[in-house]
Short mmCIF file of C-alpha atoms and ligand atoms in Angstrom, two decimals:
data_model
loop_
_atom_site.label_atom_id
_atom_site.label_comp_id
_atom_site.label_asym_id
_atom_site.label_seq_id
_atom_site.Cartn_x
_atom_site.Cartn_y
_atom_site.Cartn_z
CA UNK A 1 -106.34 67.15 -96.45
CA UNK A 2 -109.72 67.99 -97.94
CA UNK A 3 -110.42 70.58 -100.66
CA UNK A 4 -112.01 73.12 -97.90
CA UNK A 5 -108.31 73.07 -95.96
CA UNK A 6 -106.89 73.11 -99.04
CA UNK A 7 -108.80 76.25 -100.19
CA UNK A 8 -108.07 78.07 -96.75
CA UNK A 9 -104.45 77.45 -97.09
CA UNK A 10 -104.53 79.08 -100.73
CA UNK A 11 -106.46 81.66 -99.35
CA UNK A 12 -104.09 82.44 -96.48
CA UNK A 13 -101.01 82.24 -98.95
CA UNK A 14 -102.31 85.05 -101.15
CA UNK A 15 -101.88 87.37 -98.59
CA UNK A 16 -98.08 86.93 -99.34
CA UNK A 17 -97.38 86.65 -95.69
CA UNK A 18 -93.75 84.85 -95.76
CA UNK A 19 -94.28 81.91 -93.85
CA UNK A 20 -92.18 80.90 -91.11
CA UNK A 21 -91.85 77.86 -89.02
CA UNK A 22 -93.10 78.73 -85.73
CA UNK A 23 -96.31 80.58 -88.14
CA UNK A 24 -97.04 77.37 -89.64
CA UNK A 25 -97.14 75.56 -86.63
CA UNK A 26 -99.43 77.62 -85.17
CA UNK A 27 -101.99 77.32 -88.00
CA UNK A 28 -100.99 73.97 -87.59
CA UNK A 29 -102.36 73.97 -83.97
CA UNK A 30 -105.45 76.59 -84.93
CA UNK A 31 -106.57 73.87 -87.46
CA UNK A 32 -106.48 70.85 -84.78
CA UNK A 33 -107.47 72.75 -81.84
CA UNK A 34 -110.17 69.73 -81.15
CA UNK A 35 -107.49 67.20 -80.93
CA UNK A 36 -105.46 69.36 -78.30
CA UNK A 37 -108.79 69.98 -76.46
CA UNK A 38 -109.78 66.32 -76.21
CA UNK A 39 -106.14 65.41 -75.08
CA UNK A 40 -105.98 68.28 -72.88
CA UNK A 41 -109.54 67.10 -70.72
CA UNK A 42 -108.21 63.05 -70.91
CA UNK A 43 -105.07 64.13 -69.20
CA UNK A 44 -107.48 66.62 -66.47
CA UNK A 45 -109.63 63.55 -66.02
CA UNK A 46 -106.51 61.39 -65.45
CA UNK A 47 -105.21 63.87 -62.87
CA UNK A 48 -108.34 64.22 -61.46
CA UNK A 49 -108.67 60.22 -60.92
CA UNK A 50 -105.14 60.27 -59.55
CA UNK A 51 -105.90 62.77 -57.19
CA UNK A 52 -109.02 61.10 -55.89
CA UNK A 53 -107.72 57.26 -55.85
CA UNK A 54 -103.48 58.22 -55.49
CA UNK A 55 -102.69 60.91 -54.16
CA UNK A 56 -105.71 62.01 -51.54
CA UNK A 57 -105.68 59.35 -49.47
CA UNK A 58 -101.58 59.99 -49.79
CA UNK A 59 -101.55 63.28 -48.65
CA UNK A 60 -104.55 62.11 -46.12
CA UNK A 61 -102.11 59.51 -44.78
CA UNK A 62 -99.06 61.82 -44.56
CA UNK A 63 -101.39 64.93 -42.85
CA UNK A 64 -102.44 61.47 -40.34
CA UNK A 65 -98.64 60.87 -39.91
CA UNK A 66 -97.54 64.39 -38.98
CA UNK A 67 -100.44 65.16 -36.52
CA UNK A 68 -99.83 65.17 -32.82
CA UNK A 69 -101.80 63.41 -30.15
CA UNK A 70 -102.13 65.47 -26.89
CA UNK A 71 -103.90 63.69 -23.74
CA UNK A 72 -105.08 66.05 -21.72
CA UNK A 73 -106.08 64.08 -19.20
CA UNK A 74 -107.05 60.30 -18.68
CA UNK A 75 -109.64 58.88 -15.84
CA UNK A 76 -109.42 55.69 -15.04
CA UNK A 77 -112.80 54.51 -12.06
CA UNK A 78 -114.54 52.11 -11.03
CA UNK A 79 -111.50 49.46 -11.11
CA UNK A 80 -112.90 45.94 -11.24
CA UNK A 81 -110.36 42.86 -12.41
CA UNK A 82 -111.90 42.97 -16.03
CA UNK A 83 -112.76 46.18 -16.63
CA UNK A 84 -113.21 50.29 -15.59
CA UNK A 85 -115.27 53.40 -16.38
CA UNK A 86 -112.57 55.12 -18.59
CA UNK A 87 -112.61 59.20 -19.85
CA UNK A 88 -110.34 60.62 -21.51
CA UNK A 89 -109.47 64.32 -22.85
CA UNK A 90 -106.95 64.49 -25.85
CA UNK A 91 -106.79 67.43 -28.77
CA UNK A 92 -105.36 66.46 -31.79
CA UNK A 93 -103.05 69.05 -34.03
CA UNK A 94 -103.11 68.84 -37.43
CA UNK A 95 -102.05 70.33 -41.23
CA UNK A 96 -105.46 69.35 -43.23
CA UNK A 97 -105.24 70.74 -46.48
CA UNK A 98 -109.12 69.80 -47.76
CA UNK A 99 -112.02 69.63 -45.48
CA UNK A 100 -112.56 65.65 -44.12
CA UNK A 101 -113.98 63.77 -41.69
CA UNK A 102 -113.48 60.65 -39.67
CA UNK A 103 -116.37 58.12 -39.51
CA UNK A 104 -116.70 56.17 -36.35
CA UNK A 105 -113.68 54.54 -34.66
CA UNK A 106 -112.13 52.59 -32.82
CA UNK A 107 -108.58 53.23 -30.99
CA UNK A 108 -106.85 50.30 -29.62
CA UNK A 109 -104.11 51.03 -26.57
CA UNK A 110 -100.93 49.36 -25.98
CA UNK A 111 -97.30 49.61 -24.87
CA UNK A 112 -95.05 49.78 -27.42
CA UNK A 113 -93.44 46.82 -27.75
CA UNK A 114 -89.85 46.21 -27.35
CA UNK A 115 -88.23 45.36 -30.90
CA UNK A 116 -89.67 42.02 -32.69
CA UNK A 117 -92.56 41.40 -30.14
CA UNK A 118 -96.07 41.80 -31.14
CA UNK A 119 -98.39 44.34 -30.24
CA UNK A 120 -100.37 43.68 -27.04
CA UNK A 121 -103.90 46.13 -26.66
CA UNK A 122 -105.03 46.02 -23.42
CA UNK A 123 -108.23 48.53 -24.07
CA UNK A 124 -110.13 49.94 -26.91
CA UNK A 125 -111.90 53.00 -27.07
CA UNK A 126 -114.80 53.60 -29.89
CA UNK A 127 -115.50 57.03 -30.52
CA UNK A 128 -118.11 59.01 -32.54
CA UNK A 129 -117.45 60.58 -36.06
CA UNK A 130 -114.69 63.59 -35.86
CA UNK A 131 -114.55 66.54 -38.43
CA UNK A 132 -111.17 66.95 -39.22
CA UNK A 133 -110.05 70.78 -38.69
CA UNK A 134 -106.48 72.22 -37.73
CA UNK A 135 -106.65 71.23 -34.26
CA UNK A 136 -109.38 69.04 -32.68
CA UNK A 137 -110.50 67.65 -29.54
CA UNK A 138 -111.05 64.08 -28.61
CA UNK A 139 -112.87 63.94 -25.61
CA UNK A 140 -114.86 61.14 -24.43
CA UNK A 141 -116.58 60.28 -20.33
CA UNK A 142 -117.61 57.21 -18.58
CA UNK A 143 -117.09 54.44 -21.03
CA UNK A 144 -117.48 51.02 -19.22
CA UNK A 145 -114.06 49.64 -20.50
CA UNK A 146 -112.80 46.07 -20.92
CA UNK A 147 -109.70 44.73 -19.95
CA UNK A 148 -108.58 43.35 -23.38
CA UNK A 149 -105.06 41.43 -21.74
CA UNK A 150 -104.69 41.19 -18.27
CA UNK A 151 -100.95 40.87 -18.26
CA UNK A 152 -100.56 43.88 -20.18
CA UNK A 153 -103.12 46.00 -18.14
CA UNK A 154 -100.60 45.19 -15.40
CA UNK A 155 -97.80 46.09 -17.02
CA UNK A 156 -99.61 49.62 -18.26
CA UNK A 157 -100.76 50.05 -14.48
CA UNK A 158 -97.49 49.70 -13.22
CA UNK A 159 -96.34 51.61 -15.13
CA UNK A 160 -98.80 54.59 -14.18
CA UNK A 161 -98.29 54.19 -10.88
CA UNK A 162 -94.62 54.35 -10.42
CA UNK A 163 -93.10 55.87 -13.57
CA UNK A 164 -92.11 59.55 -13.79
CA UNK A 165 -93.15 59.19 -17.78
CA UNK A 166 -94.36 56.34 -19.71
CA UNK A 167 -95.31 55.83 -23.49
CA UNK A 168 -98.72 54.57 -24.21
CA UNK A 169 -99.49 53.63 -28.04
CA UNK A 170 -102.45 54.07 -29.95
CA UNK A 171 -103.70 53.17 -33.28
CA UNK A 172 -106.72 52.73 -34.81
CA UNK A 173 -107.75 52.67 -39.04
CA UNK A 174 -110.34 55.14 -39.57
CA UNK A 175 -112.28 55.75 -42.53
CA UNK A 176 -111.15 59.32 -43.71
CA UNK A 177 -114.81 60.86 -46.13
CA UNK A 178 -113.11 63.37 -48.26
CA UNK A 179 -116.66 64.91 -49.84
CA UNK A 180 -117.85 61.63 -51.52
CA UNK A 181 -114.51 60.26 -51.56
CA UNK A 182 -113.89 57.71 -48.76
CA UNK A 183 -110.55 55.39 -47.84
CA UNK A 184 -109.18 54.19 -44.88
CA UNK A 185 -105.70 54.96 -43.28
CA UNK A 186 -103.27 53.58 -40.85
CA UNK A 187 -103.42 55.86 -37.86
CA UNK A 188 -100.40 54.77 -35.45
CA UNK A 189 -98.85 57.06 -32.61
CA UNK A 190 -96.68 56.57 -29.19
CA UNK A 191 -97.82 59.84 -26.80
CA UNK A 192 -95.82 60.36 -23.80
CA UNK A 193 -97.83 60.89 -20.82
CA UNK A 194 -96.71 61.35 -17.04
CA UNK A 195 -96.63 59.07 -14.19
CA UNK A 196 -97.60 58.98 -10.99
CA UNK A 197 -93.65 58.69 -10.14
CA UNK A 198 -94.61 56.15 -7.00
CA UNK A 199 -96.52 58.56 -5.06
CA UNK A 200 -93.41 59.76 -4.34
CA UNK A 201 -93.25 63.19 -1.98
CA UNK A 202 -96.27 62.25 0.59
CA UNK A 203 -96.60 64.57 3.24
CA UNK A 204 -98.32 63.77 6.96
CA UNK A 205 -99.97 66.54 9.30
CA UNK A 206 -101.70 66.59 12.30
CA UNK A 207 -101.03 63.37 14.01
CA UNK A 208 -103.91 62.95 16.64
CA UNK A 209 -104.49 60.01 19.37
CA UNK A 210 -108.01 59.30 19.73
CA UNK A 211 -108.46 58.34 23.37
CA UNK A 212 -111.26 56.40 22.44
CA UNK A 213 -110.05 54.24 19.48
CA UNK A 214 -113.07 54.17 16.82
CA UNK A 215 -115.40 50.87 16.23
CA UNK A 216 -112.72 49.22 13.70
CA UNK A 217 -109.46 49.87 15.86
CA UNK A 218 -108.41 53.16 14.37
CA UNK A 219 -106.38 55.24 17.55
CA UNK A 220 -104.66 57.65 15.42
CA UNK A 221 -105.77 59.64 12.20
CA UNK A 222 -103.75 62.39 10.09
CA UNK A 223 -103.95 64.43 7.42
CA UNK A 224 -102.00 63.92 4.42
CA UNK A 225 -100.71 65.01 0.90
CA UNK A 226 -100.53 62.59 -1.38
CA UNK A 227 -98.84 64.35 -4.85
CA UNK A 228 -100.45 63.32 -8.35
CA UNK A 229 -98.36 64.84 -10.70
CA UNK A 230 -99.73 63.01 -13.54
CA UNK A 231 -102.41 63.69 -15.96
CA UNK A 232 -104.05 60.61 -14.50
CA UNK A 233 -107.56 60.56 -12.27
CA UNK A 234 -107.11 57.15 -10.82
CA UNK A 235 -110.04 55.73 -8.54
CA UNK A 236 -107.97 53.45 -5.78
CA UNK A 237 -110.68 52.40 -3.33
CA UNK A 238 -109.88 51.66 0.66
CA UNK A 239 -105.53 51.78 0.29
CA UNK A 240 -104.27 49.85 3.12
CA UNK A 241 -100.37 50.83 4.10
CA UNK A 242 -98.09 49.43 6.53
CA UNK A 243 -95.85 52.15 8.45
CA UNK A 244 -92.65 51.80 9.92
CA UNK A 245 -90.42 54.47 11.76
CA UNK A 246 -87.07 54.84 8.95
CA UNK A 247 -84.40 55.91 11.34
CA UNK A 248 -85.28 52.62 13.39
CA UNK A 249 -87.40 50.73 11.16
CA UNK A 250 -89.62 50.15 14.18
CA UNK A 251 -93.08 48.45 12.65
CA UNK A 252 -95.73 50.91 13.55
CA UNK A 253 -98.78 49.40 12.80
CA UNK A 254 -101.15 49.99 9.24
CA UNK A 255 -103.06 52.88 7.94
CA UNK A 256 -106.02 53.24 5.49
CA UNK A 257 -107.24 55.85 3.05
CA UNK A 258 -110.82 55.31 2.84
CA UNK A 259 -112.39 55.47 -0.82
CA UNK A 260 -108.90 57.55 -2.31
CA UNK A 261 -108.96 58.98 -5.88
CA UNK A 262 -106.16 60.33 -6.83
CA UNK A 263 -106.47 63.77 -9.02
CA UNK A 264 -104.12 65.32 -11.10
CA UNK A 265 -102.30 67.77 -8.36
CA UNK A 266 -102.09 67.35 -4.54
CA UNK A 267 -105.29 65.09 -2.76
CA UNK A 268 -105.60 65.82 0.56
CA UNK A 269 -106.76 62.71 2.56
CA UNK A 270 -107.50 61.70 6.06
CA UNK A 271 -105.52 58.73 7.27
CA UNK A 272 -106.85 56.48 9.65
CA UNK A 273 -103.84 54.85 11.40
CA UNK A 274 -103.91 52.05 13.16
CA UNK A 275 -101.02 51.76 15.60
CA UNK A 276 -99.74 48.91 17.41
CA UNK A 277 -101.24 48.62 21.23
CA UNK A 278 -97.78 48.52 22.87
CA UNK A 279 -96.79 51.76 21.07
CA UNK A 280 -99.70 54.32 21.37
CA UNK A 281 -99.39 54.83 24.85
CA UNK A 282 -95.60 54.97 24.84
CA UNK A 283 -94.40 58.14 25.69
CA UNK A 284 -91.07 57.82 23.23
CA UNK A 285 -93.46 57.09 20.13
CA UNK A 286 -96.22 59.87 21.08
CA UNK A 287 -93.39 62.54 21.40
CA UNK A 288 -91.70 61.33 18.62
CA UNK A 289 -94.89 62.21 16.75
CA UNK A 290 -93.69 65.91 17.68
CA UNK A 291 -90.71 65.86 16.00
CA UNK A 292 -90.20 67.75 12.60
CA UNK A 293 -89.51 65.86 9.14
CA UNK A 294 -89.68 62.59 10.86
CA UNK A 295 -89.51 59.43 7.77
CA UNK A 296 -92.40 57.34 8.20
CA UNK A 297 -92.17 53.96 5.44
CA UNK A 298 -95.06 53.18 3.76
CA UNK A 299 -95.34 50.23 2.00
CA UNK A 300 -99.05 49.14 0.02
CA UNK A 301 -100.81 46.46 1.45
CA UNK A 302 -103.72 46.07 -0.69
CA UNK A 303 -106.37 48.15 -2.54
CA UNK A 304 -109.89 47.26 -2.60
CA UNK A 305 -112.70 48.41 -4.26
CA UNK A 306 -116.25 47.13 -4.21
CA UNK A 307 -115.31 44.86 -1.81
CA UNK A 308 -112.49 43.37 -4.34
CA UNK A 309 -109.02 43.66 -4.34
CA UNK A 310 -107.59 45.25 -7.71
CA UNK A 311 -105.07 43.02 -8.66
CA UNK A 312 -104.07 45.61 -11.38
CA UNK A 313 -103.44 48.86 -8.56
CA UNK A 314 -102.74 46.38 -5.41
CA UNK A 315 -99.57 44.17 -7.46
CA UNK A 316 -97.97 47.26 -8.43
CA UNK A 317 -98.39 49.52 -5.43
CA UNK A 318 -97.17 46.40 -3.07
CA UNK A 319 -94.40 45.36 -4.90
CA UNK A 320 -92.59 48.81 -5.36
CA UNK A 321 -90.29 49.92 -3.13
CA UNK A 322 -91.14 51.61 0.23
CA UNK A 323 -92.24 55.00 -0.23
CA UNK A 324 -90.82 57.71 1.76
CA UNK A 325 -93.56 60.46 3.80
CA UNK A 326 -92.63 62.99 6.14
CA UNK A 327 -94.20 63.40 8.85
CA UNK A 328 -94.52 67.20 10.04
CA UNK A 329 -92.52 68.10 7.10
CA UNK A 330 -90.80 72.33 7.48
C1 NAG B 401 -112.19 66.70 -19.48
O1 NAG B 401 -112.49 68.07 -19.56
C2 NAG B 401 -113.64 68.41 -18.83
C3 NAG B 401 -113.94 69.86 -19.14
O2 NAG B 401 -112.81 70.67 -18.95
C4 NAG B 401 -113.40 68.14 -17.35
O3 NAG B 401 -114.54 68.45 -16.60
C5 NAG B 401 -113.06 66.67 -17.16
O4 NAG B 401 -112.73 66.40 -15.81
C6 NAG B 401 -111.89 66.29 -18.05
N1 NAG B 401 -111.70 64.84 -17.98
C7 NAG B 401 -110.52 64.28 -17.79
C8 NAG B 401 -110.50 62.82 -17.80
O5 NAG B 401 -109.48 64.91 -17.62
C1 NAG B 402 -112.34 68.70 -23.91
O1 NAG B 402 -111.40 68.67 -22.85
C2 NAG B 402 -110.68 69.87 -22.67
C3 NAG B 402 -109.77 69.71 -21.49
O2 NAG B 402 -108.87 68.71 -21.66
C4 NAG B 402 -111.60 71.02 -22.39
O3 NAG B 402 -110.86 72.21 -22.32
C5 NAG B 402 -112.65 71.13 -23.47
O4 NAG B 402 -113.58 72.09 -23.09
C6 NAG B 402 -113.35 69.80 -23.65
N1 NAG B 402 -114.26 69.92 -24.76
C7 NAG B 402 -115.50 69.45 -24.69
C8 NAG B 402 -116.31 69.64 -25.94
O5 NAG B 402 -115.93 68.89 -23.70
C1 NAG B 403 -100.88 42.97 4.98
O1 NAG B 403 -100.61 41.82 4.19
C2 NAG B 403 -100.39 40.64 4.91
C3 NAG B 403 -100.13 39.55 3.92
O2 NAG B 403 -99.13 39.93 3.03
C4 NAG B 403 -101.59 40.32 5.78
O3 NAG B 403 -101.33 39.19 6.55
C5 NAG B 403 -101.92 41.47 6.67
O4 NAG B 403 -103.11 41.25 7.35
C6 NAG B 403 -102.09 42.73 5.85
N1 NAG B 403 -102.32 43.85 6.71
C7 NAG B 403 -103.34 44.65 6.52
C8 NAG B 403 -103.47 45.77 7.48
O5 NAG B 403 -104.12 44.53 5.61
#
C-alpha cells in the first residue's frame, strides 16, 4: 500500500464512520475498480469470441436443423438417358434469430438410403446466393440437369411414377455469412413429396371410328383424362399403350399420346388408337364402345422422346402393373 492509500484511509477513518464488513469491501472494490474493469472487458471479449467461433455457427446449425423444406412443385423436361431440363419451386421456413445469408450452393438429391447403405445422388442442383429471412423461396427454371447415377435415377423415377408418396433427400453444405462472420454447415433433409400413384384413375371419352384410318394406321381416337395428382410436371414424349378389353381380356390393339406432359391436376389428351383390323368393323366391339364404365387395360409400351426411348419413364411405366381406364365412365 503506498503512503497516498494510506493517507486516504486515515482520512476516511476520521470521520468515525464504524466500519463494517460489507463497507470495507466496497472501498475495497472503489479502490481497484481498474482491475474489475479490465477483467470485466477480457471476459466480454471472451464471450464475444465464443459467440462468433462457438456458438453462431451452433445456433446457425440448429436454426438449419429445424427449418422445413416445402417443394412446391418440381418439372422434370426434356428427358434424354443422361440428363433433363429440371425447375423446381420450394419455400423454405425458418426461426433465424440474426440476419444471414447463404453464398452459392449446391444441393445434391437422393433417396434415402435404407439403413447402412451409402448415399446415392442422382442430380445436383447449384443455386444462387439466398438471404436468409423467416420463410424463403427457392425457386429455380430450366437447368440442363445431369444424370449423376443411372440406377438411382431409375429407382427415383419409379418411384414418381407409381408411388402415392415418396421421400426424396437433399443436402447440400452451404456457407452461412453472418455480417463478416462466415462458416459452413451441414444442411441435410428428407421432404415428402407426392406421386404420380401409377396414373391410376384414367378416364376415356368420345370413342370415334375414323372411316378413313389416318396416314400411320390410326382408325380410332378418344379423349382422355389422365390424373396427375402430384406436384410433378413430367415431360413423357409419344406414350405408346397396349389395350385390352378387362372383362374378356380380348387384345385390342395399341394407342399413343402424342408429345404428353403430364401437369400437376387432370391433362386432357387425345388418344390415337390403333385397333386391330379384325375388330373395328365388328359390330360386338363397335357397340361395345357404347357401353358405360367399360375397363379398358392399359399397359406402357414405350416412351420416346426426341426420337429416343427414355429408359428412365419407359422401364417403370412398362413394368408396373396394368392400369385400369374407364371407358365412358358415369
Ligand atoms: C414455379 O412458380 C411459377 C410462378 O408461380 C410458375 O409459373 C412455375 O410453373 C412454377 N414451376 C414449377 C416447377 O412448379
Ligand atoms: C416461386 O414459386 C412460387 C410457387 O411455387 C410462386 O408463388 C412464387 O411467386 C415464385 N417466386 C418467384 C420469385 O418466382
Ligand atoms: C410393344 O412392345 C413389343 C415388344 O415388347 C413390340 O414388339 C411391339 O411392337 C410394341 N408395340 C408397339 C405398339 O409399340
Amino acid at each position: 500500500m503506498s503512503d497516498k492509500d494510506m493517507k486516504f484511509e486515515t482520512v476516511e477513518d476520521a470521520r468515525a464512520v464504524p466500519v463494517t464488513r460489507g463497507q470495507r469491501f466496497k472501498r475495497h472494490c472503489a479502490r481497484r475498480w481498474w482491475i474489475y474493469l479490465i477483467a470485466g472487458l477480457v471476459i466480454a471479449l471472451a464471450a464475444v469470441l465464443g459467440i462468433i467461433f462457438g456458438a453462431i455457427p451452433a445456433i446457425a446449425q440448429s436454426s438449419v436443423n429445424d427449418s422445413k423444406l416445402q417443394v412446391d412443385g418440381i418439372a422434370i423436361t426434356s428427358p434424354s438417358n443422361t440428363q433433363f431440363t429440371l425447375s423446381m419451386n420450394s419455400t423454405v421456413h425458418a426461426h433465424t434469430p440474426v440476419s444471414a445469408s447463404f453464398s452459392p450452393q449446391t444441393f445434391e438429391m437422393f433417396l434415402p438410403p435404407s439403413d447402412g447403405q451409402a448415399i446415392v445422388p442422382f442430380m445436383s442442383l447449384s443455386i444462387g446466393s439466398l438471404k436468409v429471412a423467416d420463410t424463403f423461396t427457392i425457386n429455380v427454371s430450366d437447368v440442363a440437369t445431369n444424370i449423376m447415377n443411372e440406377e438411382a435415377y431409375l429407382a427415383f423415377s419409379e418411384q414418381v411414377l407409381r408411388n402415392p408418396t415418396l421421400n426424396l433427400g437433399v443436402r447440400s453444405n452451404p456457407q452461412v455469412n453472418v455480417g463478416a462472420i462466415k462458416f459452413h454447415v451441414d444442411y441435410q433433409k428428407t421432404v415428402e413429396l407426392k406421386g404420380l400413384n401409377g396414373l391410376s384413375g384414367i378416364k376415356l371419352y368420345n370413342p370415334t371410328i375414323l372411316d378413313t384410318p389416318m396416314e400411320d394406321g390410326t382408325n380410332m381416337v378418344t379423349d382422355g383424362v389422365i390424373p396427375n395428382p402430384s406436384s410433378f410436371t413430367l415431360q413423357v414424349g409419344d406414350l405408346t399403350v397396349d389395350m385390352a378389353l378387362k372383362s374378356i381380356n380380348m387384345d385390342l390393339g395399341y394407342s399413343v399420346v402424342k408429345d404428353l406432359t403430364l401437369h400437376p391436376g387432370d391433362n386432357k389428351v387425345k388418344i390415337y388408337n390403333h385397333v386391330k383390323p379384325e375388330l373395328i368393323k365388328n359390330l360386338l366391339f363397335i357397340s361395345s364402345l357404347k357401353g358405360k364404365n367399360t375397363d379398358i387395360l392399359l399397359t406402357a409400351n414405350s416412351t420416346v422422346f426426341n426420337g429416343e426411348h427414355i429408359t428412365w419413364l419407359e422401364k417403370p411405366l412398362h413394368d408396373a402393373p396394368p392400369v385400369v381406364a374407364v371407358l365412358n365412365p358415369e
